[in-house]
Tab-separated table of C-alpha atoms and ligand atoms in Angstrom:
chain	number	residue	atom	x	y	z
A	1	UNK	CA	-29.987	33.369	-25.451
A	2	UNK	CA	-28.287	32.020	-22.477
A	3	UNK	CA	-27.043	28.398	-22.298
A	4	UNK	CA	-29.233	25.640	-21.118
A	5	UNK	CA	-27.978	25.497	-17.574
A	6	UNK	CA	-28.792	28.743	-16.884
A	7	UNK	CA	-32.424	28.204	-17.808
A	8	UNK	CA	-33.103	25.981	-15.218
A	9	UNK	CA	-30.879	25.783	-12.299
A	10	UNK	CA	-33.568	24.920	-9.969
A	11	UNK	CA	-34.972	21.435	-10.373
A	12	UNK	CA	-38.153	22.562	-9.178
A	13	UNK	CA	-39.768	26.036	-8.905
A	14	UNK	CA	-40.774	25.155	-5.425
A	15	UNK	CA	-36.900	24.844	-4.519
A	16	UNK	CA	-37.419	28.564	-3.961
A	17	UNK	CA	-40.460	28.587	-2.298
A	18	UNK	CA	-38.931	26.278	0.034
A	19	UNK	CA	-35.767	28.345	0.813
A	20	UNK	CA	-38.139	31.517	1.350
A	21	UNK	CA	-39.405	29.079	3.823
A	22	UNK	CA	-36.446	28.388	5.477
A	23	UNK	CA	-35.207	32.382	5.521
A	24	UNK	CA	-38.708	33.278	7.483
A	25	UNK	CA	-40.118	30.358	9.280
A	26	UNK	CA	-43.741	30.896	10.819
A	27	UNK	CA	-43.479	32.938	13.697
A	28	UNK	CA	-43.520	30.650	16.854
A	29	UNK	CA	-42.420	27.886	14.540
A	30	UNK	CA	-38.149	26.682	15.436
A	31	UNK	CA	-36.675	27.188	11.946
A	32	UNK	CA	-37.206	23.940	10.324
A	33	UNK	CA	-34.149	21.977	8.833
A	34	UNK	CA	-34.531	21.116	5.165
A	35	UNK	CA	-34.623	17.467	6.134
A	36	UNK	CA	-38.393	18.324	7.496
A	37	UNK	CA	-39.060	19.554	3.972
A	38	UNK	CA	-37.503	17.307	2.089
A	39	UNK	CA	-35.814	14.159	2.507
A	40	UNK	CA	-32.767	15.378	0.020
A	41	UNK	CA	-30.520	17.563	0.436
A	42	UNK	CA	-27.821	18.926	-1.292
A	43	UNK	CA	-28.681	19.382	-4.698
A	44	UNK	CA	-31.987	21.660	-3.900
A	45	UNK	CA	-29.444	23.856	-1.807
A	46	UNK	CA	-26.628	23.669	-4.582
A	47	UNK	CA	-29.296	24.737	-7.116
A	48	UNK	CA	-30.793	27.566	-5.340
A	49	UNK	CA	-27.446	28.933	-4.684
A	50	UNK	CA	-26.924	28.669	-8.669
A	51	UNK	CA	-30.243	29.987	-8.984
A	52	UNK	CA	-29.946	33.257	-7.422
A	53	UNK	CA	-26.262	33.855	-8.771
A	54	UNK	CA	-27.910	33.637	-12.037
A	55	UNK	CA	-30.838	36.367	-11.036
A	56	UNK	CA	-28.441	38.222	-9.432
A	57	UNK	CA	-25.823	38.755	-12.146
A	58	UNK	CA	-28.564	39.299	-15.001
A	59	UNK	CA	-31.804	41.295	-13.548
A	60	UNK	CA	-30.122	44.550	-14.735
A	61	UNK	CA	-31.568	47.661	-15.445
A	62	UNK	CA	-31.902	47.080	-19.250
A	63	UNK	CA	-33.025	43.554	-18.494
A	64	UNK	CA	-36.209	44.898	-16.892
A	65	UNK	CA	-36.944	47.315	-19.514
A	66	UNK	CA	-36.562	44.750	-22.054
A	67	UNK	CA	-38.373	42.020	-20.765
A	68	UNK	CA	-41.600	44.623	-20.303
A	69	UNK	CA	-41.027	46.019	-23.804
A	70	UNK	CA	-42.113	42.168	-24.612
A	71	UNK	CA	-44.142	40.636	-22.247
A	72	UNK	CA	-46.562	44.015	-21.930
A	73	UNK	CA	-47.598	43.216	-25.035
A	74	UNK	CA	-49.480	40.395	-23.851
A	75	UNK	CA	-49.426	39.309	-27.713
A	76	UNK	CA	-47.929	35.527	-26.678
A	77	UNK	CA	-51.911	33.414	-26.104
A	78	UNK	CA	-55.201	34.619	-25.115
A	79	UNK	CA	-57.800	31.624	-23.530
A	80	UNK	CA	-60.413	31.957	-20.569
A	81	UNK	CA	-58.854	32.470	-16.907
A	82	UNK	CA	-59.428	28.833	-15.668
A	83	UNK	CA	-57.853	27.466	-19.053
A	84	UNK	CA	-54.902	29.685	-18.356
A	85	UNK	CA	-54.431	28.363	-14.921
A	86	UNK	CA	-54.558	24.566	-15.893
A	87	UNK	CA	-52.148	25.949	-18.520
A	88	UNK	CA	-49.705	27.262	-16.111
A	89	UNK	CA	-50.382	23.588	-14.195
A	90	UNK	CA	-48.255	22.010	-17.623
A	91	UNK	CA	-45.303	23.607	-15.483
A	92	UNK	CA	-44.190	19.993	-13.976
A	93	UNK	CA	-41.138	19.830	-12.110
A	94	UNK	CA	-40.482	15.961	-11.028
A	95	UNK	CA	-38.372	16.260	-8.000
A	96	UNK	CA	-40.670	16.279	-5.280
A	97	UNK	CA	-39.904	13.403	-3.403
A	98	UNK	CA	-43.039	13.730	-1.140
A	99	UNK	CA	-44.836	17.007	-1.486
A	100	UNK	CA	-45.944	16.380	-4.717
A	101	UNK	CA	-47.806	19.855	-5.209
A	102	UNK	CA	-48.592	21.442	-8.380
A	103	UNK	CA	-48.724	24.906	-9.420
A	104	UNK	CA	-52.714	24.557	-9.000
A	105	UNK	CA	-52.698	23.069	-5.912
A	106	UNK	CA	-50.405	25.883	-4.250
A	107	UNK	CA	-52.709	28.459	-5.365
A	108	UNK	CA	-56.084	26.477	-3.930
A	109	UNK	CA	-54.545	25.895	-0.479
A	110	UNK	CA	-53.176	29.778	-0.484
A	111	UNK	CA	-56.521	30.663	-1.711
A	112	UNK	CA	-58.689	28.242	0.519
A	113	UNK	CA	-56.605	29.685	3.691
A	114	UNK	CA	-57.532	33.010	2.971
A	115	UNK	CA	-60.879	31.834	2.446
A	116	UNK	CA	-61.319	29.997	5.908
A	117	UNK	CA	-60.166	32.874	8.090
A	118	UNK	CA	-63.517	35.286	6.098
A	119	UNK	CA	-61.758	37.400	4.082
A	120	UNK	CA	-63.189	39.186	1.365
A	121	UNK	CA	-63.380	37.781	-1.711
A	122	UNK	CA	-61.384	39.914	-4.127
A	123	UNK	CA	-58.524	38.376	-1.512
A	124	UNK	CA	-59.418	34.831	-2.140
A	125	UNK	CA	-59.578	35.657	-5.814
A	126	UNK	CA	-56.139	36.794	-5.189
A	127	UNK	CA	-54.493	33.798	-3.424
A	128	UNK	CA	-55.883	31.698	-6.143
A	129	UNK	CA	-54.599	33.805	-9.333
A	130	UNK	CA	-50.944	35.398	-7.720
A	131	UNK	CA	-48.713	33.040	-9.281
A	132	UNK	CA	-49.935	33.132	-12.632
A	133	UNK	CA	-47.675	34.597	-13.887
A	134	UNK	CA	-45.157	31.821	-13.709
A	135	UNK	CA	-46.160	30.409	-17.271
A	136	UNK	CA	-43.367	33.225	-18.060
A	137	UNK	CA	-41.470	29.486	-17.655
A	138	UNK	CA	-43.677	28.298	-20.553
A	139	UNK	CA	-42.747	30.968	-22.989
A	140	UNK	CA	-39.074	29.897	-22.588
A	141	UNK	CA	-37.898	32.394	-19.686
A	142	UNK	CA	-35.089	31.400	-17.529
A	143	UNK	CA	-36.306	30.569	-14.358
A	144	UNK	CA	-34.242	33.911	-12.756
A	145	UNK	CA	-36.372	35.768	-14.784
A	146	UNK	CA	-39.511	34.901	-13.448
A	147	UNK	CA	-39.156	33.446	-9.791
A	148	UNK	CA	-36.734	34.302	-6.788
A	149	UNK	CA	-36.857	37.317	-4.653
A	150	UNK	CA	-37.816	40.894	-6.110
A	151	UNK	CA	-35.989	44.003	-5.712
A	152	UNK	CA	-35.976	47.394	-7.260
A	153	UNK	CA	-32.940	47.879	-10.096
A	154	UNK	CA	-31.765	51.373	-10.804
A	155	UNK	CA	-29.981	52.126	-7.114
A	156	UNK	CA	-27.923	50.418	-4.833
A	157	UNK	CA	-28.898	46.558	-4.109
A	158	UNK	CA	-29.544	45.928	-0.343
A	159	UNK	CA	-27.476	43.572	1.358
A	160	UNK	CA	-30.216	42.055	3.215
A	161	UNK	CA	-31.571	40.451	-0.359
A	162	UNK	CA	-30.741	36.686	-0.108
A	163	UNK	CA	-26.955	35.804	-1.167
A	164	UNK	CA	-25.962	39.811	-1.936
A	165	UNK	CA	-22.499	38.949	-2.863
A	166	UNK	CA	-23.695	37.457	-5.723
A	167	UNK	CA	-24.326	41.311	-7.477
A	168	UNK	CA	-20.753	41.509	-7.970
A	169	UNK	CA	-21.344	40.015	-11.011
A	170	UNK	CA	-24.187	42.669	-11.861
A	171	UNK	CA	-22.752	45.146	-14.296
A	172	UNK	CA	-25.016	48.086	-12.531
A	173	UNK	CA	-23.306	47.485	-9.565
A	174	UNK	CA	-20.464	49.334	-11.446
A	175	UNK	CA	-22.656	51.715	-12.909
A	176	UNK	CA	-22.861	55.134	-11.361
A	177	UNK	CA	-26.443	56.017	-12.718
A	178	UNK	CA	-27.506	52.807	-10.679
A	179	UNK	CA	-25.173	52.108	-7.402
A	180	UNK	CA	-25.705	55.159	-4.919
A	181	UNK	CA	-28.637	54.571	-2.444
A	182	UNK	CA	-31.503	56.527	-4.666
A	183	UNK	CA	-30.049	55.938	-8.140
A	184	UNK	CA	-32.258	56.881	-10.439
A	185	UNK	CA	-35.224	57.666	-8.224
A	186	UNK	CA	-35.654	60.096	-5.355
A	187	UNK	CA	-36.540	60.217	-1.847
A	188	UNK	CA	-39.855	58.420	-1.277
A	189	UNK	CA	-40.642	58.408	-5.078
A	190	UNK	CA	-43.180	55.765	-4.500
A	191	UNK	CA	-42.728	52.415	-5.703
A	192	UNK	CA	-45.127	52.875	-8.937
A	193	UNK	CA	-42.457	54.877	-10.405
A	194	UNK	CA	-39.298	52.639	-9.684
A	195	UNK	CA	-38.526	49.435	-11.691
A	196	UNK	CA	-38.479	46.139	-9.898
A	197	UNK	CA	-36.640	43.097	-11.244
A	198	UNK	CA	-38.630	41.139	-13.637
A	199	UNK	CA	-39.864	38.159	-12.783
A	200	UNK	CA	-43.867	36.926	-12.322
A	201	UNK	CA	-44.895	39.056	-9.491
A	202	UNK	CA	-45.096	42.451	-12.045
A	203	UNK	CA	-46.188	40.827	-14.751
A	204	UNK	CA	-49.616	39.427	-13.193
A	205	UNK	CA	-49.823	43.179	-12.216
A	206	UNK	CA	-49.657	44.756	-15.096
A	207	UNK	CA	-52.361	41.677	-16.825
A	208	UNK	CA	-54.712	42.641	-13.612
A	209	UNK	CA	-54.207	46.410	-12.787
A	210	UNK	CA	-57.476	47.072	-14.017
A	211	UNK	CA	-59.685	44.565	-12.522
A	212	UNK	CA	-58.910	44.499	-8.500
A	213	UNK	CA	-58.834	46.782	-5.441
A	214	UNK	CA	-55.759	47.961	-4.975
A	215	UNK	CA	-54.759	46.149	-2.149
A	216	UNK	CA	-55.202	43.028	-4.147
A	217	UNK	CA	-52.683	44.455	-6.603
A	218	UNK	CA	-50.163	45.536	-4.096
A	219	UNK	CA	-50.272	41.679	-2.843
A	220	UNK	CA	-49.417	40.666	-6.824
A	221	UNK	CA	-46.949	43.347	-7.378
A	222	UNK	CA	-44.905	43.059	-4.169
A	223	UNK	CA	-45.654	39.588	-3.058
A	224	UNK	CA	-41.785	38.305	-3.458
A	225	UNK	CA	-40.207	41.849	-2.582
A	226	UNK	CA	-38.890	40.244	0.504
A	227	UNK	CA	-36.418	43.130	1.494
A	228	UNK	CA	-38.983	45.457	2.291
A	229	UNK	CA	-42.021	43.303	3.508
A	230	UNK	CA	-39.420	41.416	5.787
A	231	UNK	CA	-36.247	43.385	5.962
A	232	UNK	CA	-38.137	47.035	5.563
A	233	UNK	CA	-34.799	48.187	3.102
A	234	UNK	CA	-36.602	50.544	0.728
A	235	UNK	CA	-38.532	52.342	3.007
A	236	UNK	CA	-36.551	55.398	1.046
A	237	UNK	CA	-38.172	54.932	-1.931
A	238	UNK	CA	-41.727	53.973	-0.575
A	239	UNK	CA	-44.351	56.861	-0.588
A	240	UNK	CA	-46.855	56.799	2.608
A	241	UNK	CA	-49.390	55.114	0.454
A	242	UNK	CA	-47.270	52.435	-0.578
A	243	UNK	CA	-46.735	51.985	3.397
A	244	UNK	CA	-50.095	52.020	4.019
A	245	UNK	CA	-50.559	49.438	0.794
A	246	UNK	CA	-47.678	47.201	2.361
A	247	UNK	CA	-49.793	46.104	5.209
A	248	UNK	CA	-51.713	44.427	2.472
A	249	UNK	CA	-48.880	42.512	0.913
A	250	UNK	CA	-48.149	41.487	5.105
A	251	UNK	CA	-51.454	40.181	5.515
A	252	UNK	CA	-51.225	37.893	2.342
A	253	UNK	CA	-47.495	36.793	2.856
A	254	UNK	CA	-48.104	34.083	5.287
A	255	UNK	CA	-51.048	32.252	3.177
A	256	UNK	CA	-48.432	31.887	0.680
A	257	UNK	CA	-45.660	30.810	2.566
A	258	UNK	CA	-47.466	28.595	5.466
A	259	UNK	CA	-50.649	27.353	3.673
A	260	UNK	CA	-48.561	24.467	2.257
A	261	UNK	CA	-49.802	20.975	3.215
A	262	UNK	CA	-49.584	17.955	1.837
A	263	UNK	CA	-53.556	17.425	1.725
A	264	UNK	CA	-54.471	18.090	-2.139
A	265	UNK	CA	-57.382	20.162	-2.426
A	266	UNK	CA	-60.227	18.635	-4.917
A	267	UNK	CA	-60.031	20.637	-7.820
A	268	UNK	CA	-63.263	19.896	-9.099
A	269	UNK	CA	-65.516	20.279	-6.119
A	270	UNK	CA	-63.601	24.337	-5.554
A	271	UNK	CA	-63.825	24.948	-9.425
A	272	UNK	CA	-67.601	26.063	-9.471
A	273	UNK	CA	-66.618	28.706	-6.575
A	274	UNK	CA	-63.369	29.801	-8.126
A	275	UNK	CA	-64.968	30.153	-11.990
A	276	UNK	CA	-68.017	32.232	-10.008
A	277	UNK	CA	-65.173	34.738	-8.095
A	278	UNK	CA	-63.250	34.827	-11.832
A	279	UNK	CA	-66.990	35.998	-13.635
A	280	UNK	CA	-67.004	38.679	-10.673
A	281	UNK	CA	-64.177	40.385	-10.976
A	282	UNK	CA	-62.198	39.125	-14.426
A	283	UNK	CA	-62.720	39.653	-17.926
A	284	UNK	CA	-63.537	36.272	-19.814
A	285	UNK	CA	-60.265	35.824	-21.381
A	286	UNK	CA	-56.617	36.964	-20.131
A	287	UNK	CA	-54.432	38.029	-22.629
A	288	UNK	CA	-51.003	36.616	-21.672
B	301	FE2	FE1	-45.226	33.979	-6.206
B	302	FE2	FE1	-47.083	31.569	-4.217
């Protein structure tokens, strides 16, 4: 097990949210300075520097296959859907100075967003469930193991991931199976056969793979694979489909990153509609 400082660099999960933020500003928006986020400094920098040196030097190869071989066994808790996502709301960081949002509350205003511009509703459904899978946090993962950016593992790591000189410490940067530009796959494989780094974005996927449209899985699977929605790195490795799915994970990216305010949505008036769009499309209980 690693030591207690590497569990939880970040002093709140958000910290990362927030520095996606500041990497890809809404379009038309100046970049914003962290003092419009937050009125610290610092420290949230310092610890999602430390963050992503952690996630960079341990999302190996073997990591990925290990963490599946236990977390696909979804053999950890099994409860109804809106009981799992108060659950995941027991994540509490307590640094937010003055965005005090919870893990329920980002979902809602994602969800709500998608909701006001009359999308369908598999895609609200969607914005409300996609970070689920963070209560990986709550069965004692480190957080580089289930937030930060994706990326595949396997072939070379693009420099256009956030702080890439940090996967000099990556043992399969050395590894010759993993560090030429294919690796182990081959040209336009298609993403459902390459290995991304672990973290919450597959793991939702694999709990929902049976229950949405397939758009509505690409935005779960691929939601933090920055490098390729953004930065287009992988487009190697990506089948046609998975280009034509991408415009999928585009459309959702900016309800996550820019439906952030600091207006709380009332849980219990959007419950009813939420719990009605979970009977539609979800099983009664998720098995975690
Ligand atoms: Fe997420
Ligand atoms: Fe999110």
């Amino acid at each position: 097990m690693k030591n207690k400082d590497e569990m939880s660099p970040l002093s709140s999960l958000e910290d990362w949210d927030d520095d996606v933020l500041r990497r890809y500003p809404e379009a038309g928006q100046p970049a914003k300075t962290k003092e419009e986020f937050r009125n610290y400094d610092s420290p949230e920098i310092d610890g999602v520097r430390e963050f992503y040196r952690l996630n960079h030097k341990y999302q190996t190869y073997d990591n990925v296959l290990a963490k599946k071989e236990n977390f696909l066994q979804f053999d950890k808790k099994e409860m109804p859907w809106w009981a799992a996502m108060e659950y995941l709301n027991t994540l509490i960081d307590d640094s937010d100075p003055d965005l005090q949002l919870d893990q329920l509350q980002h979902l809602l205003q994602t969800a709500e967003a998608i909701r006001a511009d009359g999308h369908p509703d598999w895609f609200v459904l969607t914005g409300f469930i996609h970070d689920l899978g963070k209560v990986l946090c709550l069965f004692g993962e480190p957080q580089w193991n289930v937030v930060g950016d994706t990326f595949p593992v396997g072939c070379k790591f693009s420099d256009k991931i956030v702080y890439p000189e940090f996967f000099a410490d990556n043992p399969d940067s050395y590894d010759e199976r993993f560090n030429t530009k294919y690796g182990v796959y081959s040209h336009q494989c298609g993403l459902d056969n390459v290995n991304m780094s672990w973290g919450h974005d597959e793991y939702l996927y694999q709990i929902t793979k049976d229950y949405l449209p397939e758009p509505a899985l690409y935005m779960i699977r691929y939601h933090s694979f920055y490098s390729q929605h953004r930065e287009h790195e992988y487009d190697h490795i990506l089948s046609a489909h998975d280009q034509e799915m991408f415009k999928w994970v585009d459309k959702f990216n900016p309800y996550d990153l820019y439906s952030k305010s600091p207006k709380p949505p009332v849980v219990s008036e959007l419950k009813p509609y939420y719990e009605d769009l979970i009977a539609k499309y979800l099983p009664l209980t998720v098995k975690l």
